[in-house]
Amino acid sequence: MQKQELKQGIKDSIPIILGYLPLGFAFGVLANEVGMSIIQATMMSVLCFTGAGQYIAIGVMQAGGALFTIILANVLVNLRYLLFSTSLVPYLKGQVPTAIGSLLSYGLTDETYAVAINRYQGHAPTASYMAGLNLSAHIGWITSTLLGAILGSYIGNTDSLGLDFALPAMYICLLVFMTKHTSDVIVALSSAFFCLLIGYLVPAAMGNMFNIIIATIIAASLGVLIHEQH
Amino acid sequence: MSSTSIWLMIIGVSLVSLLPRILPVVLFSRYEFPELLKRWLSFVAPAVLGALTALSVLAPEGDIDISIYNKYFWAFIPTLLVAIKTKSLFYSLLVGIVIMALLHNFV
C-alpha cells in the first residue's frame, strides 16, 4: 500500500463527493418515499453504485412497474461501463494486479472514470490510488444516501446551494484537461453533438443513456480517422 | 413492491451494474490490444467527457433545454473560462458552484 497514492486518490475524490452529496441525498429521500426502508436504500447504494440506475428503479417502482423492467433498464444504463472499463485496461495492464483491479472496478462511475483517466495521462495507475479514489467516492455515495433516507423529511430543497453544478463543473474542467490536441477537441465536440442529436431524435435514449454509448463510438472512430489522415 | 421483491431488485441491479465494470478488466487484462484499437480507446475519454458535459449543461433535468432560461448554460461559460485559464479543478468547481448558487437565489 503506497500511502501517498492512497492520499492522492482520496484527495481527487473530494469534488466527486461534493457532487454526489445532493444526488445521493435525493436518492435516499425518494427511495424512502416509494417504500424502501433506510437499510434497503443504503444497501442499494452499497451494492449497486449506479446513480442513474437507482433513480430509474425508483421511477419504475413509483409507476408500479415490474422488477424485470428495472433490471432490463439497468442493463441498458450500465452498458456504457463496458466501454469505460475496457478503455482503462491498457493503463492498468502491468501496473495493477488483475484481481485487485477487477475488484476496485466496482467503484467505476462516470465521475471516477473521468478523474482516473485524467490522472493516468501523467501518472501510472496504482492499486492504492484506485482504492483511494473509488472507495472514497463510493463511501460518499453511501453516506449521502443514508443521510437522505434518515433526514429526508426534515430538509427541504438543497438546490439553492449550487451543489447541483458540482458534477457539471467537474466534467467541464476534466474535459479541458483531456483535450490537449485538436483531434481530441473535434472528438469531444462531435460526441457532444451526436449525444444531443440522438437524445433529441430518440428521447428514450436519454433515459437509458444509450446516446452516450453511440455518440462515444461514433466520435472515437472519427478520432481514429482524423489521426490516420495526419 | 414487497420487501422480498425490493431485495431481489437490489441484487439484480447490483449484478447488471457491476458486471460491465468488472468483466473487461478480468477478461482483457491478459491480452495486448492491437495498436488501432488502443488508439480508438484513447479517444473514448474525450468523447465521454464531451457527451457528459453536453448532457449535464444542455439537458440538466433529463430533457434537452437549449434556451436563455437554462441556468446551467450560463454557469457553463464562466466555469469553462476558469478551467481553461487556471487548469485547476478546485477553482473551476468553486466558480461553478458559486455562480449556480447566485443564479438559483437571485435570478
Short mmCIF file of C-alpha atoms in Angstrom, two decimals, chain A residues 12 15 18 35-36 39-41 43-44 47-50 53 57 61 65-67 70-71 74-75 78-79 81-87 89-93 98 101-103 105-110 113-115 117 159-179 183-184 187-188 191-192 195-196 199-200 206 211-212 215-217 219-221 223-224 227-228, chain B residues 1-33 36-66 71-77 79-90 92-102 104-105:
data_model
loop_
_atom_site.label_atom_id
_atom_site.label_comp_id
_atom_site.label_asym_id
_atom_site.label_seq_id
_atom_site.Cartn_x
_atom_site.Cartn_y
_atom_site.Cartn_z
CA ASP A 12 -9.08 13.57 -6.02
CA PRO A 15 -15.00 17.10 -5.92
CA LEU A 18 -19.33 17.13 -3.34
CA GLY A 35 -41.44 2.35 0.33
CA MET A 36 -37.84 1.29 0.70
CA ILE A 39 -31.47 -0.21 5.24
CA GLN A 40 -32.71 -1.11 1.76
CA ALA A 41 -31.98 2.36 0.37
CA MET A 43 -27.77 -1.23 0.79
CA MET A 44 -28.82 -0.37 -2.74
CA LEU A 47 -24.37 -2.95 -3.79
CA CYS A 48 -25.25 -1.02 -6.95
CA PHE A 49 -23.46 2.37 -7.00
CA THR A 50 -25.25 3.42 -10.17
CA GLY A 53 -29.83 3.11 -12.49
CA ALA A 57 -35.51 1.87 -10.15
CA MET A 61 -41.37 1.43 -8.57
CA GLY A 65 -43.68 -1.28 -12.80
CA ALA A 66 -42.19 -4.76 -12.70
CA LEU A 67 -38.91 -5.93 -11.23
CA ILE A 70 -36.00 -2.24 -13.55
CA ILE A 71 -33.32 -4.85 -14.24
CA ASN A 74 -30.31 -1.13 -15.67
CA VAL A 75 -28.68 -3.47 -18.18
CA ASN A 78 -24.86 0.31 -17.28
CA LEU A 79 -23.66 -1.00 -20.65
CA TYR A 81 -19.27 0.90 -18.35
CA LEU A 82 -18.15 -1.93 -20.66
CA LEU A 83 -16.65 0.78 -22.83
CA PHE A 84 -15.19 2.82 -19.95
CA SER A 85 -13.71 -0.22 -18.24
CA THR A 86 -12.22 -1.58 -21.48
CA SER A 87 -10.56 1.77 -22.17
CA VAL A 89 -7.43 -1.87 -19.36
CA PRO A 90 -4.34 -0.69 -21.34
CA TYR A 91 -3.47 1.67 -18.44
CA LEU A 92 -3.95 -0.89 -15.68
CA LYS A 93 -2.05 -3.65 -17.51
CA THR A 98 -5.79 -8.08 -12.38
CA GLY A 101 -8.00 -4.04 -10.49
CA SER A 102 -11.18 -6.03 -11.14
CA LEU A 103 -12.39 -5.70 -7.57
CA SER A 105 -13.50 -1.50 -10.78
CA TYR A 106 -16.63 -2.00 -8.69
CA GLY A 107 -16.23 1.71 -7.97
CA LEU A 108 -16.08 2.76 -11.64
CA THR A 109 -18.59 5.52 -12.37
CA ASP A 110 -18.77 8.35 -14.92
CA TYR A 113 -13.59 7.22 -14.67
CA ALA A 114 -13.12 10.83 -15.77
CA VAL A 115 -10.85 11.65 -12.82
CA ILE A 117 -8.16 8.54 -16.80
CA ASP A 159 -30.66 23.37 -4.93
CA SER A 160 -30.01 26.89 -3.68
CA LEU A 161 -26.53 25.82 -2.52
CA GLY A 162 -25.39 25.45 -6.12
CA LEU A 163 -24.12 21.92 -5.48
CA ASP A 164 -26.15 20.72 -8.44
CA PHE A 165 -23.42 22.27 -10.57
CA ALA A 166 -20.55 20.38 -8.87
CA LEU A 167 -20.57 17.46 -11.31
CA PRO A 168 -21.10 19.57 -14.46
CA ALA A 169 -18.22 21.84 -13.33
CA MET A 170 -16.05 18.78 -12.83
CA TYR A 171 -16.90 17.41 -16.29
CA ILE A 172 -16.10 20.81 -17.84
CA CYS A 173 -12.72 21.02 -16.14
CA LEU A 174 -11.75 17.40 -16.90
CA LEU A 175 -12.85 17.95 -20.49
CA VAL A 176 -10.38 20.85 -20.69
CA PHE A 177 -7.66 18.61 -19.21
CA MET A 178 -8.38 15.74 -21.60
CA THR A 179 -8.41 17.76 -24.82
CA SER A 183 -8.20 15.80 -32.63
CA ASP A 184 -9.39 15.48 -29.00
CA VAL A 187 -13.84 14.16 -30.85
CA ALA A 188 -15.34 15.87 -27.77
CA SER A 191 -19.56 13.39 -29.29
CA ALA A 192 -21.47 16.24 -27.61
CA CYS A 195 -25.22 12.69 -27.97
CA LEU A 196 -27.73 15.57 -28.06
CA GLY A 199 -31.29 12.23 -27.47
CA TYR A 200 -33.45 14.65 -29.47
CA MET A 206 -31.73 9.98 -22.91
CA ASN A 211 -26.92 8.17 -26.60
CA ILE A 212 -23.64 8.38 -24.66
CA ALA A 215 -22.00 9.14 -29.55
CA THR A 216 -18.78 7.82 -27.99
CA ILE A 217 -18.45 5.05 -30.59
CA ALA A 219 -16.71 10.19 -32.06
CA ALA A 220 -13.86 7.81 -31.13
CA SER A 221 -13.99 6.30 -34.63
CA GLY A 223 -10.81 10.46 -33.88
CA VAL A 224 -9.04 7.41 -35.35
CA HIS A 227 -5.38 10.54 -36.68
CA GLU A 228 -4.85 8.35 -39.78
CA MET B 1 -43.40 -3.85 -4.10
CA SER B 2 -42.94 -6.31 -1.23
CA SER B 3 -39.81 -6.27 0.87
CA THR B 4 -38.62 -9.55 -0.73
CA SER B 5 -39.11 -8.11 -4.22
CA ILE B 6 -37.16 -5.00 -3.24
CA TRP B 7 -34.24 -7.13 -2.07
CA LEU B 8 -34.40 -9.21 -5.28
CA MET B 9 -34.47 -5.96 -7.27
CA ILE B 10 -31.41 -4.65 -5.42
CA ILE B 11 -29.46 -7.87 -6.05
CA GLY B 12 -30.47 -7.93 -9.72
CA VAL B 13 -29.49 -4.30 -10.27
CA SER B 14 -26.25 -4.95 -8.42
CA LEU B 15 -25.32 -7.79 -10.80
CA VAL B 16 -26.10 -5.94 -14.01
CA SER B 17 -24.39 -2.75 -12.87
CA LEU B 18 -21.22 -4.39 -11.57
CA LEU B 19 -20.55 -6.96 -14.30
CA PRO B 20 -19.96 -4.44 -17.13
CA ARG B 21 -17.42 -2.60 -14.96
CA ILE B 22 -15.54 -5.65 -13.70
CA LEU B 23 -15.65 -8.10 -16.64
CA PRO B 24 -13.49 -6.11 -19.09
CA VAL B 25 -10.66 -5.92 -16.54
CA VAL B 26 -11.00 -9.64 -15.72
CA LEU B 27 -11.21 -10.78 -19.35
CA PHE B 28 -8.99 -8.40 -21.30
CA SER B 29 -6.07 -7.75 -18.94
CA ARG B 30 -4.05 -10.69 -20.28
CA TYR B 31 -4.30 -9.56 -23.91
CA GLU B 32 -2.28 -6.92 -25.69
CA PHE B 33 -4.75 -4.82 -27.71
CA LEU B 36 -5.56 0.62 -33.79
CA LEU B 37 -7.89 -0.49 -31.00
CA LYS B 38 -5.68 1.20 -28.41
CA ARG B 39 -5.87 4.45 -30.35
CA TRP B 40 -9.64 4.11 -30.62
CA LEU B 41 -9.88 3.50 -26.87
CA SER B 42 -7.70 6.57 -26.21
CA PHE B 43 -10.45 8.69 -27.77
CA VAL B 44 -13.13 7.22 -25.50
CA ALA B 45 -12.27 9.60 -22.64
CA PRO B 46 -12.60 12.90 -24.58
CA ALA B 47 -15.74 11.53 -26.24
CA VAL B 48 -17.34 10.50 -22.94
CA LEU B 49 -16.48 13.83 -21.32
CA GLY B 50 -17.82 15.76 -24.31
CA ALA B 51 -21.09 13.83 -24.07
CA LEU B 52 -21.37 14.12 -20.28
CA THR B 53 -20.65 17.86 -20.37
CA ALA B 54 -23.20 18.44 -23.13
CA LEU B 55 -25.86 16.45 -21.30
CA SER B 56 -25.22 17.97 -17.87
CA VAL B 57 -25.30 21.52 -19.28
CA LEU B 58 -27.86 21.34 -22.08
CA ALA B 59 -30.13 18.66 -20.62
CA PRO B 60 -29.71 19.18 -16.87
CA GLU B 61 -33.12 17.79 -15.93
CA GLY B 62 -33.05 14.96 -18.46
CA ASP B 63 -34.76 16.85 -21.31
CA ILE B 64 -32.84 18.97 -23.80
CA ASP B 65 -33.12 22.63 -22.83
CA ILE B 66 -31.42 24.99 -25.27
CA LYS B 71 -29.15 28.39 -15.82
CA TYR B 72 -26.68 25.56 -16.36
CA PHE B 73 -25.67 27.11 -19.67
CA TRP B 74 -24.93 30.48 -18.01
CA ALA B 75 -22.85 28.79 -15.33
CA PHE B 76 -21.07 26.74 -18.01
CA ILE B 77 -19.43 29.73 -19.74
CA THR B 79 -16.66 27.73 -15.49
CA LEU B 80 -15.16 26.80 -18.87
CA LEU B 81 -13.15 30.04 -18.98
CA VAL B 82 -11.81 29.48 -15.46
CA ALA B 83 -10.97 25.85 -16.30
CA ILE B 84 -9.01 26.91 -19.41
CA LYS B 85 -7.31 29.82 -17.64
CA THR B 86 -6.40 28.19 -14.28
CA LYS B 87 -6.28 24.45 -15.22
CA SER B 88 -7.49 23.94 -11.66
CA LEU B 89 -10.32 21.62 -10.72
CA PHE B 90 -10.69 23.42 -7.40
CA SER B 92 -13.46 25.55 -11.65
CA LEU B 93 -15.67 23.87 -9.08
CA LEU B 94 -15.67 26.88 -6.78
CA VAL B 95 -16.66 29.31 -9.54
CA GLY B 96 -19.24 26.92 -10.98
CA ILE B 97 -20.93 26.24 -7.64
CA VAL B 98 -20.92 29.89 -6.51
CA ILE B 99 -22.36 31.11 -9.82
CA MET B 100 -25.00 28.40 -9.75
CA ALA B 101 -25.95 29.34 -6.18
CA LEU B 102 -26.25 33.01 -7.25
CA HIS B 104 -30.69 29.91 -8.10
CA ASN B 105 -31.12 32.60 -5.47
#
